[in-house]
Amino acid sequence: MPYPKVGFRRIDWFPYGLLAPALVVVTGLMLYPLLNTVWLSFYKYSLLDILSQEKTWIWFGNYLAIFKDPFFWQVLGNTALFTAACVIVTMLAGFAVAMLLNVKFPGRAVLGVAVLLPWVIPRVAASIVWKWIFNDQYGILNYFLVLLGFDQFKEFSWLTTQMRAFTSILIVVVWQSFPFVAFSLLAGFQSISSEIYEAAEVDGASWWQKLTGITLPLLKNLLLILFILETVWDFKIFDQVYVMTEGGPAQSTYIMGIYAWMEAFGNMMMGKASAIAVIMFAILALVTWLYIRVLSREEEVA
Amino acid sequence: MKKRWKDLGYVAVLVLIVVPFIFPFFWMLLSSFKEQAQIIATPPRLIFTPTLAHYKEVFQQYAFGHFIFNSLITSVGATFFSLLLGLPAAYAIARYRRNALALTILVARIVPGITFLIPWFILFSRLHLVDTYTSIILSHMLVGMPFIIWIMVPFFEALPKELEEASMVDGTTRQGAFFRILLPLTGPGVLTSSILSFVFSWNNFMFAVVLTGARTRTLPIAIFNFLSYSEINWGGLMAAAVIITIPILVVALIAQKYIVQGLTAGAVKG
């Protein structure tokens, strides 16, 4: 291509032109709000202050108040435990279904579709349908359980204590998130050459030996990435809890997402809510940093 | 003979696994056609005369036609504008390695939504943009566009550079090469990412609950409001759930292959 005869190196503006519109939107919708949230977290900024357009700079006042509040630690603990439980059950369920999908047998295609469906349906719809299934008086779940002989489930209310409500939400969350794990792992399984398994079979390797000796080590990075992604997503969960319990009964199913939301749009304490959002972001940034480190190490190996 | 037993075993396991996955859909559909008396009947009825009363109620009393329209405008709009901005950006990242943006996009997928929502709410309130299609479409673009770029970068990377160079030798401009040669070749990627962007937008609850109002309310918010003022009307709620789920189910059944591709691209491709 002919270069203009100028003394400077010609700058190629074309890629910047392509990037610019996306960059403007990303800056305006993402970077600005991110910085803005951090900035707001140093203010006392409530609904009244929004109306009068005044806010007071209070340094780390919001953070100090949050860290001193036992409720915050309770919510953080609940969120951590709930996230861990969701991640573990999702990974196990996803792994099992991926193994099943990897076997050729009649009806596999049906299973493929069936597994995909929970992932695509709106979380609000899923939560409402499950709420109906969990209904204490007319819910089909209690009916089946009683039918199977568990009489203690007659009119059992699934959402009225902390433990029960968290269990119910966990079922819905896992139901909607294991397909992602299953399909990702299935793609991983299929990337392993069948020759390796055949060679192992010749050597008389058992099913368990093939799993722990070949599959798991080869998919270590993928498993780690899925683990981190699921952790990030489950940590910031909101929809299912908001629809099923709204954080109740008596705030016992508050998780970080609900806590921040309620402070912002329930109590209209924008400053405090921003501080909670920043804390959430800091925790997730740590996890993301791990994710990037794992990825870059994987690229070095490859 | 042994193989047959093994196959039969798999089918049995299959049924055991598929039933709990599918049952909620089945139960939702069934309940939406039952009259209130049948809904609360014990034992639950499997055979009954279906009624469309709940659907009538949802459309006439709760104006779901309007919310379907809003959801369509929002999802199609967000996907369209995400493609418009995301495709060139993905191409630039793939060809010229602007990795900083790729990192930003990763961040967009990981930051909790509430972090964006608070400044958006304040900003959009000041600009009087709450309860307009503009604000809700912009907010959904934050989900859709990063995803489109994420999926499209590997597609553009896979295309040989000679392809554009050859077409440019033939006198096509770079813009022309992009639109007429490259985009058609990445069709499956565009389809995959558009479908997923549409699904994300259609399903989004958290942004819409704050940024929409009476005029622009989308289906997820409409069904949630329905739940809060008539908790016991399970037939109506199930009809509403069917209405919001059906379009997504149809898309999922038709484009299953593409959705699975896009879904696994998130993790396997890194």
Coordinates of C-alpha atoms in Angstrom, one line a residue:
Chain A
M1 CA 0.0 0.0 0.0
P2 CA 1.4 3.5 -0.8
Y3 CA 2.5 5.4 2.2
P4 CA 2.2 9.2 2.2
K5 CA 5.6 10.8 1.9
V6 CA 5.8 12.4 5.3
G7 CA 8.5 12.3 7.9
F8 CA 6.2 10.8 10.6
R9 CA 5.2 7.2 11.0
R10 CA 1.8 7.0 9.6
I11 CA -0.8 6.3 12.3
D12 CA -3.3 3.7 11.2
W13 CA -6.6 5.2 12.4
F14 CA -8.8 2.4 11.0
P15 CA -8.8 0.1 14.1
Y16 CA -9.4 3.0 16.4
G17 CA -12.4 4.0 14.2
L18 CA -13.8 0.6 14.6
L19 CA -13.2 0.5 18.3
A20 CA -14.4 4.0 19.1
P21 CA -18.1 3.6 19.3
A22 CA -17.9 0.5 21.5
L23 CA -15.3 2.3 23.6
V24 CA -17.6 5.3 24.1
V25 CA -20.4 3.1 25.3
V26 CA -18.1 1.0 27.5
T27 CA -16.6 4.2 29.0
G28 CA -20.0 5.8 29.5
L29 CA -21.9 2.8 30.8
M30 CA -19.2 0.9 32.6
L31 CA -16.1 2.8 33.6
Y32 CA -17.8 6.0 34.5
P33 CA -20.4 4.2 36.7
L34 CA -17.7 2.1 38.3
L35 CA -15.7 5.1 39.3
N36 CA -18.8 7.0 40.2
T37 CA -19.8 4.2 42.6
V38 CA -16.5 4.3 44.3
W39 CA -16.7 8.1 44.6
L40 CA -20.3 7.9 46.0
S41 CA -19.2 5.4 48.6
F42 CA -17.4 8.2 50.4
Y43 CA -20.6 10.3 50.8
K44 CA -23.5 10.4 53.0
Y45 CA -26.1 10.4 50.3
S46 CA -29.7 9.5 51.0
L47 CA -33.0 10.1 49.3
L48 CA -33.4 13.5 51.0
D49 CA -30.0 14.4 49.8
I50 CA -30.9 13.4 46.2
L51 CA -33.9 15.7 46.4
S52 CA -31.9 18.6 47.7
Q53 CA -28.9 17.7 45.5
E54 CA -26.6 17.9 48.5
K55 CA -24.3 15.2 49.8
T56 CA -21.7 15.2 52.5
W57 CA -18.2 13.8 52.1
I58 CA -17.7 11.5 55.1
W59 CA -14.4 9.8 54.1
F60 CA -14.6 6.1 55.1
G61 CA -17.7 6.7 57.2
N62 CA -19.8 4.3 55.2
Y63 CA -17.2 1.6 55.3
L64 CA -16.6 2.0 59.0
A65 CA -20.3 1.8 59.7
I66 CA -20.7 -1.3 57.6
F67 CA -17.7 -3.1 59.1
K68 CA -19.0 -2.3 62.6
D69 CA -22.4 -3.6 61.8
P70 CA -22.7 -7.3 62.8
F71 CA -25.5 -7.7 60.2
F72 CA -23.0 -7.1 57.4
W73 CA -20.8 -9.9 58.7
Q74 CA -23.9 -12.1 59.0
V75 CA -24.8 -11.4 55.4
L76 CA -21.3 -11.9 54.2
G77 CA -21.1 -15.2 56.0
N78 CA -24.4 -16.3 54.6
T79 CA -23.4 -15.3 51.1
A80 CA -20.1 -17.1 51.3
L81 CA -21.7 -20.3 52.6
F82 CA -24.6 -20.1 50.1
T83 CA -22.2 -19.5 47.2
A84 CA -20.0 -22.4 48.3
A85 CA -23.0 -24.7 48.5
C86 CA -24.3 -23.6 45.1
V87 CA -21.0 -24.0 43.4
I88 CA -20.3 -27.4 44.8
V89 CA -23.7 -28.8 44.0
T90 CA -23.7 -27.2 40.5
M91 CA -20.3 -28.6 39.7
L92 CA -21.2 -32.1 40.8
A93 CA -24.5 -32.1 38.9
G94 CA -22.9 -30.5 35.9
F95 CA -20.1 -33.1 35.9
A96 CA -22.5 -36.0 36.2
V97 CA -24.7 -34.8 33.4
A98 CA -21.7 -34.1 31.2
M99 CA -20.5 -37.6 31.6
L100 CA -23.9 -38.9 30.7
L101 CA -24.1 -36.7 27.7
N102 CA -20.7 -38.0 26.5
V103 CA -22.0 -41.5 26.2
K104 CA -23.6 -42.5 22.9
F105 CA -27.0 -44.0 23.6
P106 CA -30.5 -43.7 22.2
G107 CA -32.2 -40.6 23.3
R108 CA -29.1 -38.6 24.0
A109 CA -30.4 -35.7 21.8
V110 CA -33.5 -35.5 24.0
L111 CA -31.3 -35.2 27.1
G112 CA -29.3 -32.4 25.4
V113 CA -32.4 -30.3 24.8
A114 CA -33.8 -31.1 28.3
V115 CA -30.6 -30.0 29.9
L116 CA -30.5 -26.7 28.0
L117 CA -34.0 -25.6 28.9
P118 CA -33.5 -24.6 32.5
W119 CA -30.6 -22.4 31.5
V120 CA -32.5 -20.3 29.0
I121 CA -35.7 -19.6 30.9
P122 CA -36.0 -16.3 32.7
R123 CA -34.9 -16.5 36.3
V124 CA -38.0 -14.7 37.4
A125 CA -40.2 -17.3 35.7
A126 CA -38.2 -20.2 37.1
S127 CA -38.4 -18.7 40.6
I128 CA -42.2 -18.3 40.4
V129 CA -42.8 -21.8 39.0
W130 CA -40.6 -23.3 41.7
K131 CA -42.4 -21.2 44.3
W132 CA -45.6 -22.8 43.2
I133 CA -44.0 -26.3 43.3
F134 CA -42.7 -25.5 46.9
N135 CA -46.1 -24.2 48.0
D136 CA -46.9 -25.6 51.4
Q137 CA -50.6 -26.4 50.9
Y138 CA -51.1 -27.2 47.2
G139 CA -47.5 -27.6 46.1
I140 CA -46.8 -30.7 44.1
L141 CA -43.5 -31.4 45.9
N142 CA -45.0 -31.9 49.3
Y143 CA -47.7 -34.0 47.7
F144 CA -45.1 -36.3 46.1
L145 CA -43.0 -36.5 49.3
V146 CA -46.1 -37.5 51.4
L147 CA -47.0 -40.0 48.7
L148 CA -43.5 -41.5 49.1
G149 CA -44.2 -41.9 52.8
F150 CA -42.5 -38.9 54.2
D151 CA -45.5 -37.7 56.3
Q152 CA -43.6 -34.9 57.9
F153 CA -43.9 -33.0 54.6
K154 CA -47.6 -32.6 54.8
E155 CA -48.1 -28.8 54.5
F156 CA -44.4 -28.4 55.0
S157 CA -43.5 -24.7 54.4
W158 CA -40.4 -24.5 52.4
L159 CA -39.7 -20.8 52.7
T160 CA -40.4 -19.9 56.3
T161 CA -37.1 -20.7 58.0
Q162 CA -33.6 -19.6 57.0
M163 CA -32.3 -23.1 56.3
R164 CA -35.4 -24.2 54.4
A165 CA -35.5 -21.0 52.3
F166 CA -31.8 -21.2 51.4
T167 CA -32.3 -24.9 50.5
S168 CA -35.2 -24.0 48.2
I169 CA -33.3 -21.2 46.6
L170 CA -30.3 -23.4 46.1
I171 CA -32.4 -25.9 44.2
V172 CA -33.6 -23.3 41.8
V173 CA -30.1 -21.8 41.4
V174 CA -28.5 -25.1 40.7
W175 CA -31.3 -26.1 38.4
Q176 CA -30.6 -23.1 36.3
S177 CA -26.8 -23.0 36.4
F178 CA -25.7 -26.7 36.0
P179 CA -26.4 -26.7 32.2
F180 CA -23.6 -24.2 31.7
V181 CA -21.2 -26.5 33.6
A182 CA -22.5 -29.6 31.8
F183 CA -22.1 -28.2 28.3
S184 CA -18.7 -26.7 29.0
L185 CA -17.4 -29.9 30.4
L186 CA -18.9 -31.9 27.6
A187 CA -17.0 -29.8 25.1
G188 CA -13.9 -30.4 27.3
F189 CA -14.5 -34.2 27.3
Q190 CA -14.8 -34.2 23.5
S191 CA -11.5 -32.3 23.1
I192 CA -9.7 -35.3 24.7
S193 CA -8.7 -37.8 22.0
S194 CA -10.4 -41.2 22.3
E195 CA -7.0 -42.9 21.6
I196 CA -5.8 -42.0 25.1
Y197 CA -8.7 -43.9 26.6
E198 CA -8.3 -46.8 24.2
A199 CA -4.6 -47.1 25.2
A200 CA -5.6 -47.0 28.8
E201 CA -8.2 -49.7 28.2
V202 CA -5.6 -51.9 26.6
D203 CA -3.6 -51.5 29.8
G204 CA -6.6 -52.6 31.7
A205 CA -7.5 -49.3 33.3
S206 CA -10.8 -49.2 35.2
W207 CA -13.5 -46.6 34.8
W208 CA -12.3 -44.8 37.9
Q209 CA -8.7 -44.9 36.9
K210 CA -9.6 -43.4 33.5
L211 CA -11.5 -40.6 35.3
T212 CA -8.8 -39.7 37.8
G213 CA -5.8 -40.6 35.6
I214 CA -6.8 -39.0 32.3
T215 CA -10.0 -36.9 32.4
L216 CA -9.5 -34.9 35.5
P217 CA -5.8 -34.0 35.0
L218 CA -6.4 -33.0 31.4
L219 CA -9.4 -30.8 32.3
K220 CA -7.8 -29.3 35.3
N221 CA -7.7 -25.8 33.9
L222 CA -11.2 -25.9 32.5
L223 CA -12.5 -27.2 35.9
L224 CA -10.7 -24.4 37.6
I225 CA -12.2 -21.7 35.3
L226 CA -15.7 -23.1 35.7
F227 CA -15.2 -23.1 39.4
I228 CA -14.2 -19.5 39.5
L229 CA -16.9 -18.4 37.0
E230 CA -19.6 -20.1 39.0
T231 CA -18.3 -18.6 42.2
V232 CA -18.4 -15.1 40.7
W233 CA -22.0 -15.6 39.4
D234 CA -23.3 -17.3 42.5
F235 CA -21.8 -14.7 44.7
K236 CA -23.7 -11.8 43.0
I237 CA -27.0 -13.7 42.7
F238 CA -30.0 -11.5 43.1
D239 CA -33.1 -12.4 41.0
Q240 CA -34.0 -15.8 42.5
V241 CA -33.7 -14.6 46.1
Y242 CA -35.6 -11.4 45.4
V243 CA -38.5 -13.2 43.8
M244 CA -38.6 -16.2 46.2
T245 CA -38.1 -14.6 49.6
E246 CA -37.1 -10.9 49.1
G247 CA -34.4 -11.7 51.7
G248 CA -37.0 -12.9 54.3
P249 CA -38.2 -14.3 56.5
A250 CA -37.0 -11.5 58.8
Q251 CA -33.9 -10.7 56.6
S252 CA -32.5 -14.2 57.2
T253 CA -31.9 -14.9 53.5
Y254 CA -30.2 -11.6 52.9
I255 CA -27.2 -12.1 50.6
M256 CA -24.8 -9.4 49.4
G257 CA -26.7 -8.7 46.2
I258 CA -30.0 -8.2 48.1
Y259 CA -28.3 -6.2 50.9
A260 CA -26.8 -3.7 48.5
W261 CA -30.1 -3.5 46.5
M262 CA -32.2 -2.9 49.6
E263 CA -29.9 -0.2 50.9
A264 CA -30.0 1.6 47.5
F265 CA -33.6 1.2 46.3
G266 CA -35.4 0.2 49.6
N267 CA -33.8 2.6 52.1
M268 CA -32.5 5.0 49.4
M269 CA -29.1 5.1 51.1
M270 CA -27.1 5.5 48.0
G271 CA -23.7 6.2 49.7
K272 CA -23.9 3.1 52.0
A273 CA -25.2 1.0 49.1
S274 CA -22.3 2.1 46.9
A275 CA -19.9 1.1 49.7
I276 CA -21.4 -2.4 49.8
A277 CA -21.2 -2.6 46.0
V278 CA -17.5 -1.6 46.2
I279 CA -16.9 -4.3 48.8
M280 CA -18.6 -6.9 46.5
F281 CA -16.6 -5.7 43.6
A282 CA -13.4 -5.9 45.6
I283 CA -14.1 -9.5 46.5
L284 CA -15.0 -10.4 43.0
A285 CA -12.0 -8.6 41.6
L286 CA -9.8 -10.9 43.7
V287 CA -11.6 -14.0 42.2
T288 CA -11.3 -12.5 38.7
W289 CA -7.6 -11.9 39.2
L290 CA -7.2 -15.6 40.0
Y291 CA -9.2 -16.3 36.8
I292 CA -6.8 -14.3 34.7
R293 CA -3.8 -15.8 36.3
V294 CA -5.0 -19.3 35.6
L295 CA -5.7 -18.3 32.0
S296 CA -2.4 -16.7 31.4
R297 CA -0.6 -19.7 32.9
E298 CA -2.6 -22.0 30.6
E299 CA -1.5 -19.9 27.6
E300 CA 2.1 -20.1 28.6
V301 CA 1.8 -23.9 28.7
A302 CA 0.1 -24.2 25.4
Chain B
M1 CA -27.8 -58.8 24.2
K2 CA -25.5 -57.2 26.8
K3 CA -25.5 -54.0 24.8
R4 CA -29.3 -53.8 24.8
W5 CA -29.4 -54.0 28.6
K6 CA -26.8 -51.3 28.8
D7 CA -28.8 -49.1 26.5
L8 CA -31.9 -49.8 28.5
G9 CA -30.0 -48.9 31.6
Y10 CA -29.0 -45.5 30.1
V11 CA -32.5 -44.8 29.1
A12 CA -33.7 -45.5 32.6
V13 CA -31.1 -43.2 34.0
L14 CA -32.1 -40.7 31.3
V15 CA -35.7 -40.8 32.4
L16 CA -34.7 -40.4 36.0
I17 CA -32.7 -37.3 35.2
V18 CA -34.8 -35.7 32.5
V19 CA -38.0 -35.8 34.6
P20 CA -36.9 -33.4 37.3
F21 CA -35.4 -31.0 34.7
I22 CA -38.5 -31.0 32.6
F23 CA -41.1 -31.4 35.3
P24 CA -41.3 -27.7 36.3
F25 CA -42.1 -26.8 32.6
F26 CA -44.7 -29.4 32.4
W27 CA -46.3 -28.4 35.7
M28 CA -46.2 -24.7 34.7
L29 CA -48.0 -25.5 31.5
L30 CA -50.5 -27.8 33.1
S31 CA -51.3 -25.4 35.9
S32 CA -51.8 -22.5 33.5
F33 CA -54.8 -24.3 31.9
K34 CA -56.5 -25.3 35.2
E35 CA -59.4 -23.5 36.9
Q36 CA -58.7 -22.4 40.5
A37 CA -60.7 -25.3 41.9
Q38 CA -58.6 -27.8 40.0
I39 CA -55.3 -26.0 40.9
I40 CA -55.9 -26.5 44.6
A41 CA -57.4 -30.0 44.3
T42 CA -55.8 -32.9 46.2
P43 CA -54.7 -35.2 44.7
P44 CA -53.5 -33.0 41.9
R45 CA -55.4 -33.6 38.7
L46 CA -53.6 -34.7 35.5
I47 CA -56.8 -35.0 33.5
F48 CA -59.2 -32.0 33.4
T49 CA -61.0 -29.7 31.0
P50 CA -58.5 -27.1 30.0
T51 CA -59.5 -23.4 30.3
L52 CA -58.0 -20.4 28.7
A53 CA -59.4 -18.1 31.4
H54 CA -56.0 -17.3 33.0
Y55 CA -54.6 -16.3 29.6
K56 CA -57.5 -14.0 29.0
E57 CA -57.1 -12.5 32.4
V58 CA -53.4 -12.0 31.9
F59 CA -53.9 -10.2 28.6
Q60 CA -57.1 -8.3 29.4
Q61 CA -56.7 -7.4 33.1
Y62 CA -52.9 -7.2 33.3
A63 CA -52.2 -5.8 29.8
F64 CA -49.5 -8.3 29.0
G65 CA -49.7 -7.5 25.3
H66 CA -48.1 -4.1 26.2
F67 CA -45.3 -5.8 28.2
I68 CA -44.6 -8.3 25.4
F69 CA -44.2 -5.3 23.1
N70 CA -41.9 -3.6 25.5
S71 CA -39.8 -6.7 26.0
L72 CA -39.5 -7.2 22.2
I73 CA -38.5 -3.6 21.6
T74 CA -35.9 -3.7 24.4
S75 CA -34.4 -7.1 23.5
V76 CA -34.3 -6.5 19.7
G77 CA -33.1 -2.9 20.2
A78 CA -30.3 -3.9 22.7
T79 CA -29.2 -6.8 20.4
F80 CA -29.2 -4.6 17.3
F81 CA -27.2 -1.8 18.8
S82 CA -24.8 -4.2 20.5
L83 CA -24.1 -5.8 17.2
L84 CA -23.7 -2.5 15.5
L85 CA -21.0 -1.4 17.9
G86 CA -19.7 -4.8 19.0
L87 CA -18.9 -6.4 15.6
P88 CA -16.4 -3.7 14.4
A89 CA -14.9 -3.7 17.9
A90 CA -14.5 -7.5 17.9
Y91 CA -12.9 -7.3 14.4
A92 CA -10.4 -4.6 15.5
I93 CA -9.5 -6.6 18.6
A94 CA -9.0 -9.8 16.6
R95 CA -6.9 -8.1 13.9
Y96 CA -5.0 -5.4 15.7
R97 CA -4.8 -6.9 19.2
R98 CA -6.2 -4.2 21.4
N99 CA -6.2 -6.4 24.5
A100 CA -7.1 -3.6 26.9
L101 CA -10.6 -3.6 25.7
A102 CA -10.8 -7.4 25.9
L103 CA -9.9 -7.1 29.6
T104 CA -12.5 -4.4 30.1
I105 CA -15.1 -6.7 28.6
L106 CA -14.1 -9.5 31.0
V107 CA -14.6 -7.0 33.8
A108 CA -18.1 -6.2 32.5
R109 CA -19.1 -9.8 32.8
I110 CA -17.9 -10.1 36.4
V111 CA -18.7 -6.8 38.2
P112 CA -22.0 -7.1 40.2
G113 CA -24.9 -5.4 38.4
I114 CA -25.7 -3.2 41.4
T115 CA -22.3 -1.4 41.0
F116 CA -23.6 0.0 37.7
L117 CA -27.2 0.4 38.7
I118 CA -26.7 3.0 41.4
P119 CA -24.9 5.6 39.2
W120 CA -27.2 4.8 36.3
F121 CA -30.3 5.4 38.4
I122 CA -29.0 8.7 39.6
L123 CA -27.8 9.8 36.2
F124 CA -30.9 8.6 34.3
S125 CA -33.1 10.3 36.9
R126 CA -31.3 13.6 36.3
L127 CA -31.6 13.3 32.6
H128 CA -35.3 12.2 32.9
L129 CA -34.5 9.0 31.1
V130 CA -35.9 6.6 33.7
D131 CA -38.9 4.8 32.1
T132 CA -37.7 5.4 28.5
Y133 CA -36.6 2.8 26.0
T134 CA -33.2 4.6 25.8
S135 CA -32.2 3.8 29.4
I136 CA -33.3 0.2 29.4
I137 CA -31.8 -0.5 26.0
L138 CA -28.5 1.1 27.0
S139 CA -28.4 -0.9 30.3
H140 CA -29.0 -4.1 28.4
M141 CA -26.3 -3.3 25.9
L142 CA -23.9 -3.6 28.8
V143 CA -24.7 -7.2 29.0
G144 CA -25.1 -7.9 25.3
M145 CA -22.2 -6.1 23.7
P146 CA -19.4 -7.6 25.8
F147 CA -20.8 -11.0 25.1
I148 CA -21.0 -10.4 21.4
I149 CA -17.4 -9.1 21.3
W150 CA -16.3 -12.1 23.5
I151 CA -17.8 -14.6 21.1
M152 CA -16.9 -12.8 17.9
V153 CA -13.2 -12.2 18.5
P154 CA -12.2 -15.9 17.9
F155 CA -14.4 -16.0 14.8
F156 CA -12.6 -13.1 13.2
E157 CA -9.2 -14.5 14.4
A158 CA -10.0 -17.7 12.5
L159 CA -10.4 -15.9 9.2
P160 CA -7.2 -15.7 7.1
K161 CA -5.9 -12.2 6.7
E162 CA -5.2 -12.9 3.0
L163 CA -8.9 -12.8 2.4
E164 CA -9.2 -9.1 3.1
E165 CA -5.9 -8.3 1.4
A166 CA -7.1 -10.2 -1.8
S167 CA -10.4 -8.3 -1.8
M168 CA -8.6 -5.0 -1.3
V169 CA -6.2 -5.7 -4.2
D170 CA -9.4 -6.2 -6.2
G171 CA -10.3 -2.6 -5.4
T172 CA -12.6 -3.1 -2.4
T173 CA -12.2 -0.7 0.5
R174 CA -11.4 -2.0 3.9
Q175 CA -14.9 -1.1 5.0
G176 CA -16.3 -2.9 2.0
A177 CA -14.2 -6.0 2.8
F178 CA -15.5 -6.0 6.3
F179 CA -19.2 -5.9 5.4
R180 CA -19.2 -7.9 2.2
I181 CA -16.6 -10.6 2.8
L182 CA -15.9 -11.0 6.5
L183 CA -19.3 -10.6 8.1
P184 CA -21.0 -13.2 5.9
L185 CA -18.3 -15.7 6.7
T186 CA -18.8 -15.3 10.4
G187 CA -22.5 -15.8 10.1
P188 CA -22.8 -18.6 12.6
G189 CA -20.9 -16.5 15.2
V190 CA -23.2 -13.5 14.6
L191 CA -26.2 -15.8 15.0
T192 CA -24.9 -17.4 18.2
S193 CA -24.1 -14.1 19.8
S194 CA -27.3 -12.3 18.7
I195 CA -29.4 -15.2 20.1
L196 CA -27.6 -15.1 23.4
S197 CA -27.8 -11.3 23.6
F198 CA -31.5 -11.5 22.9
V199 CA -32.0 -14.2 25.6
F200 CA -30.0 -12.2 28.2
S201 CA -32.0 -9.0 27.5
W202 CA -35.4 -10.8 27.5
N203 CA -34.6 -12.4 30.8
N204 CA -33.0 -9.4 32.5
F205 CA -34.7 -8.5 35.8
M206 CA -32.4 -6.4 38.0
F207 CA -31.8 -3.5 35.6
A208 CA -35.3 -3.4 34.3
V209 CA -36.9 -3.4 37.8
V210 CA -35.1 0.0 38.5
L211 CA -35.0 1.6 35.1
T212 CA -38.5 0.8 33.7
G213 CA -41.8 2.3 34.8
A214 CA -45.4 2.1 33.7
R215 CA -44.6 2.9 30.1
T216 CA -41.6 0.7 29.4
R217 CA -42.1 -2.2 31.9
T218 CA -40.8 -5.4 30.5
L219 CA -42.2 -8.9 31.0
P220 CA -40.0 -10.1 33.9
I221 CA -41.1 -7.0 36.0
A222 CA -44.7 -7.4 35.0
I223 CA -44.8 -11.0 36.2
F224 CA -42.9 -10.1 39.4
N225 CA -45.5 -7.3 40.1
F226 CA -48.2 -9.8 39.4
L227 CA -46.7 -12.1 42.1
S228 CA -46.6 -9.3 44.6
Y229 CA -50.2 -8.4 44.4
S230 CA -51.8 -11.7 43.8
E231 CA -49.7 -14.4 45.5
I232 CA -52.5 -16.9 45.5
N233 CA -53.6 -16.6 41.8
W234 CA -51.3 -19.5 40.8
G235 CA -53.2 -20.2 37.6
G236 CA -52.7 -16.6 36.4
L237 CA -49.1 -16.6 37.5
M238 CA -48.4 -19.8 35.6
A239 CA -50.1 -18.4 32.5
A240 CA -47.8 -15.3 32.8
A241 CA -44.8 -17.6 33.2
V242 CA -45.7 -19.5 30.1
I243 CA -46.0 -16.3 28.1
I244 CA -42.6 -15.1 29.1
T245 CA -41.0 -18.5 28.7
I246 CA -42.5 -19.6 25.3
P247 CA -40.5 -17.3 23.0
I248 CA -37.3 -18.3 24.7
L249 CA -38.1 -22.0 24.6
V250 CA -38.9 -21.7 20.9
V251 CA -35.6 -20.0 20.2
A252 CA -33.8 -22.6 22.3
L253 CA -35.3 -25.5 20.5
I254 CA -34.7 -24.1 17.0
A255 CA -31.2 -22.7 17.7
Q256 CA -30.1 -25.3 20.3
K257 CA -26.8 -25.9 18.5
Y258 CA -25.9 -22.2 18.4
I259 CA -26.8 -21.6 22.0
V260 CA -24.7 -24.4 23.3
Q261 CA -21.8 -23.1 21.1
G262 CA -22.1 -19.7 22.6
L263 CA -22.5 -21.0 26.1
T264 CA -19.4 -23.1 26.0
A265 CA -17.4 -20.3 24.2
G266 CA -17.6 -18.5 27.5
A267 CA -15.5 -21.0 29.4
V268 CA -13.7 -23.4 27.0
K269 CA -12.3 -20.7 24.8
G270 CA -11.4 -18.7 27.9

